[in-house]
PDB file of N, CA and C in Angstrom:
ATOM      1  N   MET A   1      -6.877  33.349   5.332  1.00  0.00           N
ATOM      2  CA  MET A   1      -7.487  32.791   4.060  1.00  0.00           C
ATOM      3  C   MET A   1      -7.053  31.374   3.995  1.00  0.00           C
ATOM      4  N   VAL A   2      -8.068  30.548   3.540  1.00  0.00           N
ATOM      5  CA  VAL A   2      -7.798  29.262   3.298  1.00  0.00           C
ATOM      6  C   VAL A   2      -7.584  28.869   1.881  1.00  0.00           C
ATOM      7  N   ASP A   3      -6.539  28.308   1.436  1.00  0.00           N
ATOM      8  CA  ASP A   3      -6.101  28.140  -0.079  1.00  0.00           C
ATOM      9  C   ASP A   3      -6.343  26.673  -0.284  1.00  0.00           C
ATOM     10  N   LEU A   4      -6.604  26.372  -1.324  1.00  0.00           N
ATOM     11  CA  LEU A   4      -6.798  24.880  -1.944  1.00  0.00           C
ATOM     12  C   LEU A   4      -5.888  24.582  -2.752  1.00  0.00           C
ATOM     13  N   ASP A   5      -4.970  23.571  -2.608  1.00  0.00           N
ATOM     14  CA  ASP A   5      -3.808  23.068  -3.339  1.00  0.00           C
ATOM     15  C   ASP A   5      -4.492  22.288  -4.512  1.00  0.00           C
ATOM     16  N   PRO A   6      -4.566  22.689  -5.731  1.00  0.00           N
ATOM     17  CA  PRO A   6      -5.245  21.936  -6.704  1.00  0.00           C
ATOM     18  C   PRO A   6      -4.716  20.519  -7.032  1.00  0.00           C
ATOM     19  N   ILE A   7      -3.535  20.453  -6.692  1.00  0.00           N
ATOM     20  CA  ILE A   7      -2.822  19.238  -7.099  1.00  0.00           C
ATOM     21  C   ILE A   7      -2.954  18.119  -6.191  1.00  0.00           C
ATOM     22  N   ARG A   8      -2.851  18.388  -4.756  1.00  0.00           N
ATOM     23  CA  ARG A   8      -3.015  17.496  -3.716  1.00  0.00           C
ATOM     24  C   ARG A   8      -4.287  17.585  -3.015  1.00  0.00           C
ATOM     25  N   ARG A   9      -5.034  18.565  -3.456  1.00  0.00           N
ATOM     26  CA  ARG A   9      -6.334  18.777  -2.659  1.00  0.00           C
ATOM     27  C   ARG A   9      -6.381  18.756  -1.081  1.00  0.00           C
ATOM     28  N   LYS A  10      -5.423  19.453  -0.636  1.00  0.00           N
ATOM     29  CA  LYS A  10      -5.083  19.696   0.685  1.00  0.00           C
ATOM     30  C   LYS A  10      -5.632  21.129   1.080  1.00  0.00           C
ATOM     31  N   VAL A  11      -6.285  21.227   2.141  1.00  0.00           N
ATOM     32  CA  VAL A  11      -6.573  22.654   2.743  1.00  0.00           C
ATOM     33  C   VAL A  11      -5.318  23.031   3.391  1.00  0.00           C
ATOM     34  N   THR A  12      -4.965  24.328   3.139  1.00  0.00           N
ATOM     35  CA  THR A  12      -3.646  24.884   3.756  1.00  0.00           C
ATOM     36  C   THR A  12      -4.089  26.239   4.365  1.00  0.00           C
ATOM     37  N   GLY A  13      -3.274  26.763   4.960  1.00  0.00           N
ATOM     38  CA  GLY A  13      -3.458  28.071   5.508  1.00  0.00           C
ATOM     39  C   GLY A  13      -3.060  27.764   7.171  1.00  0.00           C
ATOM     40  N   GLU A  14      -1.710  28.235   7.511  1.00  0.00           N
ATOM     41  CA  GLU A  14      -1.209  27.966   8.784  1.00  0.00           C
ATOM     42  C   GLU A  14      -2.118  28.670   9.874  1.00  0.00           C
ATOM     43  N   ALA A  15      -2.480  29.881   9.713  1.00  0.00           N
ATOM     44  CA  ALA A  15      -3.267  30.521  10.681  1.00  0.00           C
ATOM     45  C   ALA A  15      -4.526  29.765  11.115  1.00  0.00           C
ATOM     46  N   TYR A  16      -5.310  29.514   9.993  1.00  0.00           N
ATOM     47  CA  TYR A  16      -6.466  28.834  10.098  1.00  0.00           C
ATOM     48  C   TYR A  16      -6.432  27.354  10.881  1.00  0.00           C
ATOM     49  N   THR A  17      -5.430  26.568  10.462  1.00  0.00           N
ATOM     50  CA  THR A  17      -5.234  25.258  10.992  1.00  0.00           C
ATOM     51  C   THR A  17      -4.618  25.550  12.498  1.00  0.00           C
ATOM     52  N   GLU A  18      -3.880  26.411  12.586  1.00  0.00           N
ATOM     53  CA  GLU A  18      -3.301  26.564  14.016  1.00  0.00           C
ATOM     54  C   GLU A  18      -4.463  26.876  14.897  1.00  0.00           C
ATOM     55  N   SER A  19      -5.478  27.746  14.528  1.00  0.00           N
ATOM     56  CA  SER A  19      -6.614  28.072  15.453  1.00  0.00           C
ATOM     57  C   SER A  19      -7.396  26.793  15.760  1.00  0.00           C
ATOM     58  N   LEU A  20      -7.447  25.971  14.707  1.00  0.00           N
ATOM     59  CA  LEU A  20      -8.247  24.631  15.016  1.00  0.00           C
ATOM     60  C   LEU A  20      -7.526  23.762  15.897  1.00  0.00           C
ATOM     61  N   ARG A  21      -6.233  23.631  15.849  1.00  0.00           N
ATOM     62  CA  ARG A  21      -5.340  22.818  16.714  1.00  0.00           C
ATOM     63  C   ARG A  21      -5.593  23.389  18.165  1.00  0.00           C
ATOM     64  N   LYS A  22      -5.513  24.668  18.281  1.00  0.00           N
ATOM     65  CA  LYS A  22      -5.743  25.303  19.648  1.00  0.00           C
ATOM     66  C   LYS A  22      -7.138  25.006  20.302  1.00  0.00           C
ATOM     67  N   LYS A  23      -8.079  24.950  19.325  1.00  0.00           N
ATOM     68  CA  LYS A  23      -9.384  24.760  19.736  1.00  0.00           C
ATOM     69  C   LYS A  23      -9.524  23.186  20.117  1.00  0.00           C
ATOM     70  N   GLU A  24      -8.986  22.383  19.276  1.00  0.00           N
ATOM     71  CA  GLU A  24      -8.960  21.027  19.682  1.00  0.00           C
ATOM     72  C   GLU A  24      -8.349  20.553  21.049  1.00  0.00           C
ATOM     73  N   LYS A  25      -7.227  21.147  21.285  1.00  0.00           N
ATOM     74  CA  LYS A  25      -6.617  21.129  22.568  1.00  0.00           C
ATOM     75  C   LYS A  25      -7.478  21.624  23.794  1.00  0.00           C
ATOM     76  N   THR A  26      -8.094  22.575  23.568  1.00  0.00           N
ATOM     77  CA  THR A  26      -8.975  23.024  24.502  1.00  0.00           C
ATOM     78  C   THR A  26      -9.992  22.193  24.823  1.00  0.00           C
ATOM     79  N   GLU A  27     -10.686  21.688  23.650  1.00  0.00           N
ATOM     80  CA  GLU A  27     -11.829  20.609  23.890  1.00  0.00           C
ATOM     81  C   GLU A  27     -11.320  19.338  24.541  1.00  0.00           C
ATOM     82  N   GLN A  28     -10.127  18.999  24.087  1.00  0.00           N
ATOM     83  CA  GLN A  28      -9.605  17.574  24.819  1.00  0.00           C
ATOM     84  C   GLN A  28      -9.418  17.919  26.277  1.00  0.00           C
ATOM     85  N   ALA A  29      -8.999  19.102  26.708  1.00  0.00           N
ATOM     86  CA  ALA A  29      -8.873  19.331  28.097  1.00  0.00           C
ATOM     87  C   ALA A  29      -9.970  19.541  28.865  1.00  0.00           C
ATOM     88  N   ARG A  30     -11.051  20.044  28.235  1.00  0.00           N
ATOM     89  CA  ARG A  30     -12.433  20.053  28.951  1.00  0.00           C
ATOM     90  C   ARG A  30     -13.005  18.713  28.966  1.00  0.00           C
ATOM     91  N   GLY A  31     -12.688  17.729  28.227  1.00  0.00           N
ATOM     92  CA  GLY A  31     -13.354  16.453  28.055  1.00  0.00           C
ATOM     93  C   GLY A  31     -14.538  16.340  27.241  1.00  0.00           C
ATOM     94  N   ALA A  32     -15.222  15.258  27.285  1.00  0.00           N
ATOM     95  CA  ALA A  32     -16.360  14.937  26.272  1.00  0.00           C
ATOM     96  C   ALA A  32     -17.512  16.045  26.620  1.00  0.00           C
ATOM     97  N   GLY A  33     -17.788  16.292  28.033  1.00  0.00           N
ATOM     98  CA  GLY A  33     -18.836  17.005  28.273  1.00  0.00           C
ATOM     99  C   GLY A  33     -18.682  18.476  27.742  1.00  0.00           C
ATOM    100  N   GLY A  34     -19.731  19.086  27.411  1.00  0.00           N
ATOM    101  CA  GLY A  34     -19.873  20.523  27.061  1.00  0.00           C
ATOM    102  C   GLY A  34     -19.517  20.837  25.581  1.00  0.00           C
ATOM    103  N   GLN A  35     -19.765  19.692  24.797  1.00  0.00           N
ATOM    104  CA  GLN A  35     -19.556  19.809  23.423  1.00  0.00           C
ATOM    105  C   GLN A  35     -20.754  20.448  22.810  1.00  0.00           C
ATOM    106  N   LYS A  36     -20.458  21.495  21.983  1.00  0.00           N
ATOM    107  CA  LYS A  36     -21.576  21.979  21.262  1.00  0.00           C
ATOM    108  C   LYS A  36     -21.508  21.607  19.631  1.00  0.00           C
ATOM    109  N   GLY A  37     -22.697  22.072  19.074  1.00  0.00           N
ATOM    110  CA  GLY A  37     -22.715  21.731  17.458  1.00  0.00           C
ATOM    111  C   GLY A  37     -21.619  22.566  16.836  1.00  0.00           C
ATOM    112  N   GLU A  38     -21.250  23.676  17.180  1.00  0.00           N
ATOM    113  CA  GLU A  38     -20.280  24.736  16.549  1.00  0.00           C
ATOM    114  C   GLU A  38     -19.292  24.828  17.607  1.00  0.00           C
ATOM    115  N   ALA A  39     -17.987  24.845  17.130  1.00  0.00           N
ATOM    116  CA  ALA A  39     -16.839  25.019  17.991  1.00  0.00           C
ATOM    117  C   ALA A  39     -16.326  26.480  17.777  1.00  0.00           C
ATOM    118  N   GLU A  40     -15.910  27.117  18.825  1.00  0.00           N
ATOM    119  CA  GLU A  40     -15.415  28.473  18.722  1.00  0.00           C
ATOM    120  C   GLU A  40     -13.838  28.486  18.928  1.00  0.00           C
ATOM    121  N   ALA A  41     -13.238  29.320  17.983  1.00  0.00           N
ATOM    122  CA  ALA A  41     -11.834  29.210  18.051  1.00  0.00           C
ATOM    123  C   ALA A  41     -11.351  30.853  17.931  1.00  0.00           C
ATOM    124  N   ALA A  42     -10.184  31.148  18.451  1.00  0.00           N
ATOM    125  CA  ALA A  42      -9.644  32.465  18.510  1.00  0.00           C
ATOM    126  C   ALA A  42      -8.870  32.538  17.279  1.00  0.00           C
ATOM    127  N   SER A  43      -9.146  33.484  16.375  1.00  0.00           N
ATOM    128  CA  SER A  43      -8.297  33.740  15.143  1.00  0.00           C
ATOM    129  C   SER A  43      -6.957  34.468  15.559  1.00  0.00           C
ATOM    130  N   PRO A  44      -6.129  34.456  14.737  1.00  0.00           N
ATOM    131  CA  PRO A  44      -4.798  35.186  15.014  1.00  0.00           C
ATOM    132  C   PRO A  44      -4.868  36.503  15.489  1.00  0.00           C
ATOM    133  N   ALA A  45      -5.769  37.221  14.967  1.00  0.00           N
ATOM    134  CA  ALA A  45      -5.941  38.658  15.372  1.00  0.00           C
ATOM    135  C   ALA A  45      -6.802  38.894  16.670  1.00  0.00           C
ATOM    136  N   GLY A  46      -7.078  37.782  17.368  1.00  0.00           N
ATOM    137  CA  GLY A  46      -7.838  37.811  18.667  1.00  0.00           C
ATOM    138  C   GLY A  46      -9.249  37.876  18.358  1.00  0.00           C
ATOM    139  N   GLU A  47      -9.800  37.777  17.236  1.00  0.00           N
ATOM    140  CA  GLU A  47     -11.198  37.798  17.113  1.00  0.00           C
ATOM    141  C   GLU A  47     -11.689  36.513  17.168  1.00  0.00           C
ATOM    142  N   ARG A  48     -13.009  36.336  17.676  1.00  0.00           N
ATOM    143  CA  ARG A  48     -13.637  34.950  17.865  1.00  0.00           C
ATOM    144  C   ARG A  48     -14.200  34.596  16.431  1.00  0.00           C
ATOM    145  N   VAL A  49     -14.082  33.395  16.223  1.00  0.00           N
ATOM    146  CA  VAL A  49     -14.722  32.859  14.979  1.00  0.00           C
ATOM    147  C   VAL A  49     -15.383  31.603  15.315  1.00  0.00           C
ATOM    148  N   GLU A  50     -16.495  30.982  14.754  1.00  0.00           N
ATOM    149  CA  GLU A  50     -17.034  29.690  14.847  1.00  0.00           C
ATOM    150  C   GLU A  50     -16.705  28.700  13.830  1.00  0.00           C
ATOM    151  N   VAL A  51     -16.223  27.685  14.288  1.00  0.00           N
ATOM    152  CA  VAL A  51     -15.771  26.636  13.293  1.00  0.00           C
ATOM    153  C   VAL A  51     -16.761  25.403  13.304  1.00  0.00           C
ATOM    154  N   SER A  52     -17.254  24.938  12.358  1.00  0.00           N
ATOM    155  CA  SER A  52     -18.403  23.955  12.382  1.00  0.00           C
ATOM    156  C   SER A  52     -17.537  22.706  12.766  1.00  0.00           C
ATOM    157  N   ASP A  53     -18.465  21.729  12.971  1.00  0.00           N
ATOM    158  CA  ASP A  53     -17.943  20.368  13.432  1.00  0.00           C
ATOM    159  C   ASP A  53     -17.144  19.666  12.084  1.00  0.00           C
ATOM    160  N   LYS A  54     -17.810  19.853  11.077  1.00  0.00           N
ATOM    161  CA  LYS A  54     -17.313  19.679   9.703  1.00  0.00           C
ATOM    162  C   LYS A  54     -15.982  20.075   9.542  1.00  0.00           C
ATOM    163  N   ALA A  55     -15.557  21.442   9.853  1.00  0.00           N
ATOM    164  CA  ALA A  55     -14.389  21.980   9.666  1.00  0.00           C
ATOM    165  C   ALA A  55     -13.271  21.370  10.469  1.00  0.00           C
ATOM    166  N   LEU A  56     -13.716  21.072  11.789  1.00  0.00           N
ATOM    167  CA  LEU A  56     -12.728  20.313  12.664  1.00  0.00           C
ATOM    168  C   LEU A  56     -12.439  18.936  12.033  1.00  0.00           C
ATOM    169  N   MET A  57     -13.479  18.225  11.593  1.00  0.00           N
ATOM    170  CA  MET A  57     -13.290  16.864  11.059  1.00  0.00           C
ATOM    171  C   MET A  57     -12.407  17.106   9.750  1.00  0.00           C
ATOM    172  N   LEU A  58     -12.559  18.016   9.112  1.00  0.00           N
ATOM    173  CA  LEU A  58     -11.686  18.204   7.757  1.00  0.00           C
ATOM    174  C   LEU A  58     -10.304  18.413   8.431  1.00  0.00           C
ATOM    175  N   SER A  59      -9.974  19.196   9.389  1.00  0.00           N
ATOM    176  CA  SER A  59      -8.704  19.510   9.836  1.00  0.00           C
ATOM    177  C   SER A  59      -8.049  18.229  10.405  1.00  0.00           C
ATOM    178  N   ARG A  60      -8.812  17.341  10.971  1.00  0.00           N
ATOM    179  CA  ARG A  60      -8.324  15.990  11.352  1.00  0.00           C
ATOM    180  C   ARG A  60      -8.004  15.037  10.336  1.00  0.00           C
ATOM    181  N   ILE A  61      -8.776  15.017   9.219  1.00  0.00           N
ATOM    182  CA  ILE A  61      -8.613  14.213   8.167  1.00  0.00           C
ATOM    183  C   ILE A  61      -7.233  14.854   7.479  1.00  0.00           C
ATOM    184  N   GLN A  62      -7.167  16.103   7.313  1.00  0.00           N
ATOM    185  CA  GLN A  62      -6.039  16.761   6.698  1.00  0.00           C
ATOM    186  C   GLN A  62      -4.655  16.193   7.501  1.00  0.00           C
ATOM    187  N   ARG A  63      -4.730  16.268   8.724  1.00  0.00           N
ATOM    188  CA  ARG A  63      -3.628  15.793   9.453  1.00  0.00           C
ATOM    189  C   ARG A  63      -3.372  14.282   9.356  1.00  0.00           C
ATOM    190  N   ALA A  64      -4.324  13.470   9.150  1.00  0.00           N
ATOM    191  CA  ALA A  64      -4.227  12.063   8.939  1.00  0.00           C
ATOM    192  C   ALA A  64      -3.673  11.736   7.548  1.00  0.00           C
ATOM    193  N   LEU A  65      -4.057  12.429   6.518  1.00  0.00           N
ATOM    194  CA  LEU A  65      -3.475  12.319   5.262  1.00  0.00           C
ATOM    195  C   LEU A  65      -2.128  12.678   5.175  1.00  0.00           C
ATOM    196  N   ALA A  66      -1.717  13.801   5.973  1.00  0.00           N
ATOM    197  CA  ALA A  66      -0.299  14.282   5.911  1.00  0.00           C
ATOM    198  C   ALA A  66       0.650  13.240   6.586  1.00  0.00           C
ATOM    199  N   GLU A  67       0.085  12.329   7.177  1.00  0.00           N
ATOM    200  CA  GLU A  67       0.940  11.260   7.833  1.00  0.00           C
ATOM    201  C   GLU A  67       1.106  10.030   6.869  1.00  0.00           C
ATOM    202  N   ILE A  68       0.226   9.868   5.770  1.00  0.00           N
ATOM    203  CA  ILE A  68       0.273   8.799   5.029  1.00  0.00           C
ATOM    204  C   ILE A  68       1.461   9.227   3.907  1.00  0.00           C
ATOM    205  N   ALA A  69       2.401   8.237   3.740  1.00  0.00           N
ATOM    206  CA  ALA A  69       3.389   8.378   2.577  1.00  0.00           C
ATOM    207  C   ALA A  69       2.802   8.529   1.165  1.00  0.00           C
ATOM    208  N   ASP A  70       3.164   9.467   0.415  1.00  0.00           N
ATOM    209  CA  ASP A  70       2.689   9.510  -0.852  1.00  0.00           C
ATOM    210  C   ASP A  70       3.180   8.424  -1.861  1.00  0.00           C
ATOM    211  N   VAL A  71       4.474   7.949  -1.303  1.00  0.00           N
ATOM    212  CA  VAL A  71       4.858   6.972  -2.225  1.00  0.00           C
ATOM    213  C   VAL A  71       5.576   5.684  -1.221  1.00  0.00           C
ATOM    214  N   ARG A  72       5.340   4.647  -1.704  1.00  0.00           N
ATOM    215  CA  ARG A  72       5.864   3.497  -0.922  1.00  0.00           C
ATOM    216  C   ARG A  72       7.392   3.375  -1.071  1.00  0.00           C
ATOM    217  N   ALA A  73       8.116   4.035  -0.384  1.00  0.00           N
ATOM    218  CA  ALA A  73       9.516   4.164  -0.471  1.00  0.00           C
ATOM    219  C   ALA A  73      10.165   2.704  -0.543  1.00  0.00           C
ATOM    220  N   ASP A  74       9.690   1.716   0.286  1.00  0.00           N
ATOM    221  CA  ASP A  74      10.343   0.321   0.306  1.00  0.00           C
ATOM    222  C   ASP A  74      10.146  -0.198  -1.005  1.00  0.00           C
ATOM    223  N   LEU A  75       9.021  -0.155  -1.605  1.00  0.00           N
ATOM    224  CA  LEU A  75       8.767  -0.730  -2.961  1.00  0.00           C
ATOM    225  C   LEU A  75       9.612  -0.206  -4.119  1.00  0.00           C
ATOM    226  N   VAL A  76       9.669   1.210  -3.914  1.00  0.00           N
ATOM    227  CA  VAL A  76      10.495   1.998  -5.027  1.00  0.00           C
ATOM    228  C   VAL A  76      11.943   1.454  -4.998  1.00  0.00           C
ATOM    229  N   THR A  77      12.490   1.317  -3.592  1.00  0.00           N
ATOM    230  CA  THR A  77      13.857   1.018  -3.495  1.00  0.00           C
ATOM    231  C   THR A  77      14.164  -0.385  -3.876  1.00  0.00           C
ATOM    232  N   GLU A  78      13.149  -1.253  -3.691  1.00  0.00           N
ATOM    233  CA  GLU A  78      13.321  -2.660  -3.997  1.00  0.00           C
ATOM    234  C   GLU A  78      13.325  -2.806  -5.683  1.00  0.00           C
ATOM    235  N   ILE A  79      12.418  -2.067  -6.242  1.00  0.00           N
ATOM    236  CA  ILE A  79      12.433  -2.084  -7.788  1.00  0.00           C
ATOM    237  C   ILE A  79      13.424  -1.406  -8.353  1.00  0.00           C
ATOM    238  N   ARG A  80      14.004  -0.254  -7.806  1.00  0.00           N
ATOM    239  CA  ARG A  80      15.213   0.275  -8.248  1.00  0.00           C
ATOM    240  C   ARG A  80      16.382  -0.690  -8.432  1.00  0.00           C
ATOM    241  N   ALA A  81      16.555  -1.396  -7.050  1.00  0.00           N
ATOM    242  CA  ALA A  81      17.707  -2.332  -7.000  1.00  0.00           C
ATOM    243  C   ALA A  81      17.544  -3.347  -8.095  1.00  0.00           C
ATOM    244  N   ARG A  82      16.394  -3.987  -8.304  1.00  0.00           N
ATOM    245  CA  ARG A  82      16.099  -5.033  -9.229  1.00  0.00           C
ATOM    246  C   ARG A  82      16.422  -4.458 -10.864  1.00  0.00           C
ATOM    247  N   ILE A  83      16.089  -3.119 -11.064  1.00  0.00           N
ATOM    248  CA  ILE A  83      16.350  -2.643 -12.189  1.00  0.00           C
ATOM    249  C   ILE A  83      17.938  -2.568 -12.432  1.00  0.00           C
ATOM    250  N   GLU A  84      18.680  -2.092 -11.408  1.00  0.00           N
ATOM    251  CA  GLU A  84      20.152  -1.889 -11.622  1.00  0.00           C
ATOM    252  C   GLU A  84      20.698  -3.334 -11.735  1.00  0.00           C
ATOM    253  N   ARG A  85      20.241  -4.299 -11.136  1.00  0.00           N
ATOM    254  CA  ARG A  85      20.689  -5.704 -11.304  1.00  0.00           C
ATOM    255  C   ARG A  85      20.360  -6.274 -12.634  1.00  0.00           C
ATOM    256  N   ASP A  86      19.414  -5.638 -13.424  1.00  0.00           N
ATOM    257  CA  ASP A  86      18.921  -6.131 -14.567  1.00  0.00           C
ATOM    258  C   ASP A  86      17.972  -7.310 -14.269  1.00  0.00           C
ATOM    259  N   GLU A  87      17.186  -7.428 -13.213  1.00  0.00           N
ATOM    260  CA  GLU A  87      16.329  -8.420 -12.881  1.00  0.00           C
ATOM    261  C   GLU A  87      14.975  -7.946 -13.112  1.00  0.00           C
ATOM    262  N   TYR A  88      14.778  -6.799 -13.520  1.00  0.00           N
ATOM    263  CA  TYR A  88      13.136  -6.410 -13.427  1.00  0.00           C
ATOM    264  C   TYR A  88      13.109  -6.030 -14.896  1.00  0.00           C
ATOM    265  N   HIS A  89      12.106  -6.694 -15.578  1.00  0.00           N
ATOM    266  CA  HIS A  89      11.625  -6.706 -16.936  1.00  0.00           C
ATOM    267  C   HIS A  89      10.234  -6.650 -17.029  1.00  0.00           C
ATOM    268  N   ILE A  90       9.773  -5.727 -17.726  1.00  0.00           N
ATOM    269  CA  ILE A  90       8.294  -5.691 -18.124  1.00  0.00           C
ATOM    270  C   ILE A  90       8.117  -5.165 -19.527  1.00  0.00           C
ATOM    271  N   GLN A  91       7.101  -5.690 -20.182  1.00  0.00           N
ATOM    272  CA  GLN A  91       6.790  -5.357 -21.628  1.00  0.00           C
ATOM    273  C   GLN A  91       6.025  -3.993 -21.530  1.00  0.00           C
ATOM    274  N   GLY A  92       6.393  -3.170 -22.484  1.00  0.00           N
ATOM    275  CA  GLY A  92       5.604  -1.739 -22.639  1.00  0.00           C
ATOM    276  C   GLY A  92       4.200  -1.981 -22.897  1.00  0.00           C
ATOM    277  N   GLU A  93       3.919  -3.164 -23.649  1.00  0.00           N
ATOM    278  CA  GLU A  93       2.547  -3.338 -24.022  1.00  0.00           C
ATOM    279  C   GLU A  93       1.635  -3.643 -22.675  1.00  0.00           C
ATOM    280  N   VAL A  94       2.260  -4.233 -21.734  1.00  0.00           N
ATOM    281  CA  VAL A  94       1.619  -4.409 -20.577  1.00  0.00           C
ATOM    282  C   VAL A  94       1.238  -3.211 -19.774  1.00  0.00           C
ATOM    283  N   ILE A  95       2.201  -2.320 -19.685  1.00  0.00           N
ATOM    284  CA  ILE A  95       2.085  -0.990 -19.036  1.00  0.00           C
ATOM    285  C   ILE A  95       0.993  -0.177 -19.818  1.00  0.00           C
ATOM    286  N   ALA A  96       1.103  -0.117 -21.143  1.00  0.00           N
ATOM    287  CA  ALA A  96       0.160   0.677 -21.806  1.00  0.00           C
ATOM    288  C   ALA A  96      -1.202   0.211 -21.670  1.00  0.00           C
ATOM    289  N   ASP A  97      -1.451  -1.123 -21.636  1.00  0.00           N
ATOM    290  CA  ASP A  97      -2.723  -1.835 -21.399  1.00  0.00           C
ATOM    291  C   ASP A  97      -3.262  -1.232 -20.109  1.00  0.00           C
ATOM    292  N   LYS A  98      -2.474  -1.393 -19.060  1.00  0.00           N
ATOM    293  CA  LYS A  98      -2.913  -1.046 -17.817  1.00  0.00           C
ATOM    294  C   LYS A  98      -3.204   0.429 -17.742  1.00  0.00           C
ATOM    295  N   VAL A  99      -2.526   1.292 -18.248  1.00  0.00           N
ATOM    296  CA  VAL A  99      -2.809   2.630 -18.241  1.00  0.00           C
ATOM    297  C   VAL A  99      -4.095   3.050 -19.151  1.00  0.00           C
ATOM    298  N   ILE A 100      -4.424   2.340 -20.142  1.00  0.00           N
ATOM    299  CA  ILE A 100      -5.679   2.561 -20.841  1.00  0.00           C
ATOM    300  C   ILE A 100      -6.825   1.956 -20.120  1.00  0.00           C
ATOM    301  N   ARG A 101      -6.732   0.893 -19.286  1.00  0.00           N
ATOM    302  CA  ARG A 101      -7.817   0.289 -18.710  1.00  0.00           C
ATOM    303  C   ARG A 101      -8.030   1.220 -17.510  1.00  0.00           C
ATOM    304  N   ASP A 102      -7.154   1.685 -16.800  1.00  0.00           N
ATOM    305  CA  ASP A 102      -7.507   2.573 -15.871  1.00  0.00           C
ATOM    306  C   ASP A 102      -8.055   3.928 -16.162  1.00  0.00           C
ATOM    307  N   ALA A 103      -7.713   4.280 -17.394  1.00  0.00           N
ATOM    308  CA  ALA A 103      -8.244   5.627 -17.842  1.00  0.00           C
ATOM    309  C   ALA A 103      -9.755   5.358 -18.300  1.00  0.00           C
ATOM    310  N   LEU A 104     -10.037   4.288 -18.945  1.00  0.00           N
ATOM    311  CA  LEU A 104     -11.472   3.701 -19.162  1.00  0.00           C
ATOM    312  C   LEU A 104     -12.263   3.766 -17.811  1.00  0.00           C
ATOM    313  N   LYS A 105     -11.791   3.129 -16.852  1.00  0.00           N
ATOM    314  CA  LYS A 105     -12.470   3.090 -15.702  1.00  0.00           C
ATOM    315  C   LYS A 105     -12.911   4.302 -14.991  1.00  0.00           C
ATOM    316  N   GLU A 106     -11.825   5.068 -14.982  1.00  0.00           N
ATOM    317  CA  GLU A 106     -12.074   6.520 -14.441  1.00  0.00           C
ATOM    318  C   GLU A 106     -13.062   7.270 -15.241  1.00  0.00           C
ATOM    319  N   MET A 107     -13.011   7.283 -16.515  1.00  0.00           N
ATOM    320  CA  MET A 107     -13.989   7.756 -17.404  1.00  0.00           C
ATOM    321  C   MET A 107     -15.457   7.320 -17.272  1.00  0.00           C
ATOM    322  N   LYS A 108     -15.600   6.098 -16.951  1.00  0.00           N
ATOM    323  CA  LYS A 108     -16.863   5.488 -16.689  1.00  0.00           C
ATOM    324  C   LYS A 108     -17.394   5.975 -15.367  1.00  0.00           C
ATOM    325  N   SER A 109     -16.455   5.994 -14.326  1.00  0.00           N
ATOM    326  CA  SER A 109     -16.917   6.540 -13.107  1.00  0.00           C
ATOM    327  C   SER A 109     -17.349   7.886 -12.957  1.00  0.00           C
ATOM    328  N   ILE A 110     -16.651   8.756 -13.983  1.00  0.00           N
ATOM    329  CA  ILE A 110     -16.908  10.189 -13.797  1.00  0.00           C
ATOM    330  C   ILE A 110     -18.482  10.251 -14.531  1.00  0.00           C
ATOM    331  N   ARG A 111     -18.549   9.438 -15.652  1.00  0.00           N
ATOM    332  CA  ARG A 111     -19.784   9.650 -16.276  1.00  0.00           C
ATOM    333  C   ARG A 111     -20.949   9.322 -15.506  1.00  0.00           C
ATOM    334  N   ARG A 112     -20.881   8.262 -14.403  1.00  0.00           N
ATOM    335  CA  ARG A 112     -21.860   7.935 -13.592  1.00  0.00           C
ATOM    336  C   ARG A 112     -22.089   8.774 -12.394  1.00  0.00           C
ATOM    337  N   GLY A 113     -21.017   9.534 -11.977  1.00  0.00           N
ATOM    338  CA  GLY A 113     -21.074  10.353 -10.849  1.00  0.00           C
ATOM    339  C   GLY A 113     -21.535  11.624 -11.209  1.00  0.00           C
TER     340      GLY A 113
END
């Protein structure tokens, strides 16, 4: 079963992604020749399932996103050090203004979409 994490919007399900990885390795071993519109992969129970090119692409995107850091640790460390040295000051009004502007932009884009 494939679950959707509503917070991170990542596709999860180890058995499913593992079968995609096995299929991808098989395709790489075969080379570029012999590609079909639909890829076939063995499920954990030994049954054959067909996985579309879109599903394989989704799997590749998922792996690429997993490699991207959610937080810029270097920037967080730098700002934290500046706060501790009492060198980082920002006005609350500036933060509030930015939050409101971002929320308005997001609301406008949702209405258009």
